[in-house]
C-alpha cells in the first residue's frame, strides 16, 4: 500500500538519519533516473542472478552493499553515479566508508568538523541499508522485498532463480503502456491534473491513480451492464473504493 506521504510528494523519515523523497514526475525525466533507481533498489537475488548468468563462480556472493561499494571503490565513474543516486533520493550528500562497508550521511569534511564524538556521525550499516532500500522502493511505487533466507534449500533457491529468469524474459517481450500514454491518460481523468501541473505529481502516485481509475471504470461498466440486463451470476461488481491489495 502506498504511503500517504509519498502519494502527496512528501518525504518519509528513515530512522531519524535521513529523509527519503519520492521523485516527482518531472524528476524521473532525468537521464540518469533509471541508473539511480536500479542501483538503490538492487536486490540480493538480482546480484546472484547476475553472477549465475555470467557464470562467475565465487565462494560467497557479495551482499548488496558489498557489491555497490566494491564497484564504487574500483570505478570512479560508478562511484560518482552512486553518490548522485543517494543525493537524488535523500537530498543530502553521502560518503562511502569502504573498509567498514558503511555509508555516512552528509559531507565528510563538514561532518568531521561538526561532531565531537565518532558516535555522533550519521552512519548507515548493512542491515539499515536493506531497510533504506525498501523505503526507496516504496517511494517509486515498488513493493518491498523480504530478506533472503540464508538457510533456504539450494533446490528451492534454484527454482526461484529460474522463475525470476522466466519473468525477466516475459517482461522484455511484453509491451507495457508508455510513460507519455500514462501521463496523458491521467490528464484526461477530470481530476484537475493537466500537462501544466502533472510534473509536480509524485511518480508513485501515477501508478496508484491509474490502478484506481481502472477499478472505478470497471465497477461502473459492471453496474451499467447489470442495469442493461446482464447475468448477475457472471458479473459481480467490486466497490472501487477499497484496498486494492486485499
Short mmCIF file of C-alpha atoms in Angstrom, two decimals, residues 52-242:
data_model
loop_
_atom_site.label_atom_id
_atom_site.label_comp_id
_atom_site.label_asym_id
_atom_site.label_seq_id
_atom_site.Cartn_x
_atom_site.Cartn_y
_atom_site.Cartn_z
CA UNK A 52 24.97 -17.03 -12.40
CA UNK A 53 24.05 -15.69 -15.83
CA UNK A 54 27.63 -14.57 -16.42
CA UNK A 55 28.86 -17.88 -14.98
CA UNK A 56 31.06 -16.16 -12.42
CA UNK A 57 31.96 -18.62 -9.70
CA UNK A 58 32.53 -17.31 -6.18
CA UNK A 59 32.75 -18.92 -2.77
CA UNK A 60 30.18 -16.45 -1.47
CA UNK A 61 28.01 -13.92 -3.26
CA UNK A 62 28.64 -10.30 -2.22
CA UNK A 63 25.87 -8.58 -0.32
CA UNK A 64 24.18 -5.60 -1.96
CA UNK A 65 26.23 -3.04 -0.05
CA UNK A 66 29.44 -5.00 -0.71
CA UNK A 67 28.64 -5.11 -4.43
CA UNK A 68 27.83 -1.40 -4.68
CA UNK A 69 30.74 -0.16 -2.58
CA UNK A 70 33.13 -2.62 -4.23
CA UNK A 71 32.27 -1.28 -7.66
CA UNK A 72 32.40 2.31 -6.44
CA UNK A 73 35.86 1.75 -4.94
CA UNK A 74 37.22 0.35 -8.21
CA UNK A 75 35.42 2.70 -10.63
CA UNK A 76 35.29 6.45 -10.01
CA UNK A 77 32.55 6.91 -12.60
CA UNK A 78 30.43 4.31 -10.83
CA UNK A 79 31.20 6.00 -7.50
CA UNK A 80 30.00 9.36 -8.83
CA UNK A 81 26.72 7.92 -10.14
CA UNK A 82 26.12 6.02 -6.89
CA UNK A 83 26.64 9.20 -4.86
CA UNK A 84 24.28 11.05 -7.19
CA UNK A 85 21.71 8.30 -6.70
CA UNK A 86 21.73 8.81 -2.93
CA UNK A 87 21.52 12.57 -3.34
CA UNK A 88 18.58 12.12 -5.73
CA UNK A 89 16.53 10.20 -3.16
CA UNK A 90 17.64 11.67 0.18
CA UNK A 91 18.58 15.20 -0.91
CA UNK A 92 21.83 15.02 1.02
CA UNK A 93 25.45 14.19 0.35
CA UNK A 94 26.97 10.85 1.30
CA UNK A 95 30.46 9.46 1.82
CA UNK A 96 31.42 5.83 1.47
CA UNK A 97 33.39 4.21 4.29
CA UNK A 98 34.84 1.42 2.18
CA UNK A 99 36.73 -0.51 4.81
CA UNK A 100 33.79 -0.50 7.23
CA UNK A 101 31.27 -1.19 4.43
CA UNK A 102 29.12 1.66 5.66
CA UNK A 103 27.61 4.86 4.32
CA UNK A 104 27.96 8.23 6.03
CA UNK A 105 25.15 10.75 5.56
CA UNK A 106 26.43 14.26 4.90
CA UNK A 107 29.62 15.85 3.65
CA UNK A 108 32.52 14.01 5.28
CA UNK A 109 34.71 17.07 5.91
CA UNK A 110 31.84 19.12 7.33
CA UNK A 111 30.62 16.26 9.49
CA UNK A 112 34.06 15.67 10.98
CA UNK A 113 34.24 19.35 11.94
CA UNK A 114 30.71 19.32 13.35
CA UNK A 115 30.86 16.30 15.66
CA UNK A 116 32.80 15.87 18.88
CA UNK A 117 32.46 12.09 19.00
CA UNK A 118 32.57 9.47 16.26
CA UNK A 119 29.26 8.16 17.57
CA UNK A 120 27.61 11.41 16.50
CA UNK A 121 28.24 10.69 12.84
CA UNK A 122 25.14 9.59 10.94
CA UNK A 123 26.08 6.20 9.52
CA UNK A 124 24.06 3.50 7.78
CA UNK A 125 25.28 -0.06 8.09
CA UNK A 126 24.38 -3.12 6.04
CA UNK A 127 21.20 -4.04 7.93
CA UNK A 128 19.88 -0.47 7.84
CA UNK A 129 20.74 -0.20 4.17
CA UNK A 130 18.33 -3.04 3.39
CA UNK A 131 15.55 -1.14 5.17
CA UNK A 132 16.52 2.10 3.43
CA UNK A 133 16.25 0.32 0.08
CA UNK A 134 12.73 -0.80 0.91
CA UNK A 135 11.66 2.77 1.66
CA UNK A 136 13.20 3.88 -1.63
CA UNK A 137 11.25 1.13 -3.39
CA UNK A 138 8.04 2.41 -1.82
CA UNK A 139 8.90 5.96 -2.86
CA UNK A 140 8.71 4.91 -6.52
CA UNK A 141 5.67 2.67 -6.11
CA UNK A 142 7.53 -0.65 -5.96
CA UNK A 143 6.73 -3.36 -3.39
CA UNK A 144 9.13 -4.07 -0.54
CA UNK A 145 11.28 -7.19 -0.75
CA UNK A 146 11.97 -9.68 2.02
CA UNK A 147 15.43 -10.52 3.22
CA UNK A 148 16.76 -13.70 1.59
CA UNK A 149 16.74 -16.76 3.79
CA UNK A 150 20.38 -17.87 4.21
CA UNK A 151 19.18 -21.34 5.20
CA UNK A 152 16.95 -21.84 2.19
CA UNK A 153 17.38 -25.20 0.45
CA UNK A 154 19.58 -24.94 -2.68
CA UNK A 155 16.92 -26.59 -4.85
CA UNK A 156 14.29 -24.08 -3.78
CA UNK A 157 16.74 -21.24 -4.38
CA UNK A 158 17.49 -22.60 -7.87
CA UNK A 159 13.78 -22.91 -8.68
CA UNK A 160 13.19 -19.31 -7.64
CA UNK A 161 16.13 -18.19 -9.80
CA UNK A 162 14.64 -19.94 -12.84
CA UNK A 163 11.26 -18.33 -12.17
CA UNK A 164 12.88 -14.87 -12.00
CA UNK A 165 14.68 -15.54 -15.26
CA UNK A 166 11.39 -16.50 -16.97
CA UNK A 167 9.74 -13.36 -15.61
CA UNK A 168 12.61 -11.26 -16.93
CA UNK A 169 12.22 -12.74 -20.41
CA UNK A 170 8.45 -12.15 -20.36
CA UNK A 171 8.98 -8.57 -19.24
CA UNK A 172 11.30 -7.93 -22.19
CA UNK A 173 8.82 -9.45 -24.63
CA UNK A 174 5.78 -7.68 -23.22
CA UNK A 175 4.75 -4.21 -24.31
CA UNK A 176 3.66 -2.02 -21.44
CA UNK A 177 1.99 1.36 -21.63
CA UNK A 178 4.47 4.14 -22.29
CA UNK A 179 5.02 6.91 -19.76
CA UNK A 180 3.65 9.56 -22.12
CA UNK A 181 0.48 7.49 -22.63
CA UNK A 182 0.09 7.08 -18.87
CA UNK A 183 0.57 10.79 -18.19
CA UNK A 184 -1.81 11.90 -20.93
CA UNK A 185 -4.40 9.42 -19.65
CA UNK A 186 -4.21 10.92 -16.15
CA UNK A 187 -4.69 14.37 -17.66
CA UNK A 188 -7.98 13.09 -19.13
CA UNK A 189 -9.39 11.82 -15.81
CA UNK A 190 -11.01 15.13 -14.94
CA UNK A 191 -9.33 15.41 -11.54
CA UNK A 192 -7.53 18.69 -12.13
CA UNK A 193 -4.30 17.18 -13.44
CA UNK A 194 -3.11 18.82 -16.66
CA UNK A 195 0.12 18.97 -18.68
CA UNK A 196 0.83 22.21 -16.79
CA UNK A 197 0.94 20.62 -13.33
CA UNK A 198 1.43 16.87 -13.79
CA UNK A 199 5.17 17.32 -13.38
CA UNK A 200 4.57 18.14 -9.70
CA UNK A 201 2.80 14.82 -9.10
CA UNK A 202 4.82 12.18 -7.26
CA UNK A 203 5.75 9.35 -9.61
CA UNK A 204 4.45 6.70 -7.22
CA UNK A 205 1.03 8.40 -7.30
CA UNK A 206 0.89 7.85 -11.08
CA UNK A 207 0.52 4.06 -10.92
CA UNK A 208 -1.83 4.37 -7.92
CA UNK A 209 -4.12 6.74 -9.81
CA UNK A 210 -4.09 4.54 -12.91
CA UNK A 211 -4.95 1.41 -10.92
CA UNK A 212 -7.72 3.19 -9.02
CA UNK A 213 -9.20 4.69 -12.18
CA UNK A 214 -9.25 1.28 -13.87
CA UNK A 215 -11.12 -0.16 -10.88
CA UNK A 216 -13.60 2.72 -10.99
CA UNK A 217 -14.17 2.26 -14.73
CA UNK A 218 -14.66 -1.50 -14.34
CA UNK A 219 -17.11 -1.02 -11.47
CA UNK A 220 -19.17 1.48 -13.46
CA UNK A 221 -19.14 -0.80 -16.51
CA UNK A 222 -20.30 -3.77 -14.43
CA UNK A 223 -23.13 -1.74 -12.87
CA UNK A 224 -24.28 -0.44 -16.26
CA UNK A 225 -24.14 -3.99 -17.67
CA UNK A 226 -26.38 -5.28 -14.85
CA UNK A 227 -28.81 -2.42 -15.37
CA UNK A 228 -28.90 -3.35 -19.03
CA UNK A 229 -29.90 -6.93 -18.15
CA UNK A 230 -26.60 -8.79 -17.95
CA UNK A 231 -26.41 -12.06 -15.99
CA UNK A 232 -25.85 -11.21 -12.31
CA UNK A 233 -24.27 -14.64 -11.79
CA UNK A 234 -21.46 -13.78 -14.16
CA UNK A 235 -20.90 -10.14 -13.25
CA UNK A 236 -20.01 -9.30 -9.66
CA UNK A 237 -19.20 -5.60 -9.27
CA UNK A 238 -16.49 -4.79 -6.72
CA UNK A 239 -16.57 -1.48 -4.94
CA UNK A 240 -13.68 0.56 -6.34
CA UNK A 241 -13.18 2.33 -3.01
CA UNK A 242 -11.24 -0.42 -1.27
#
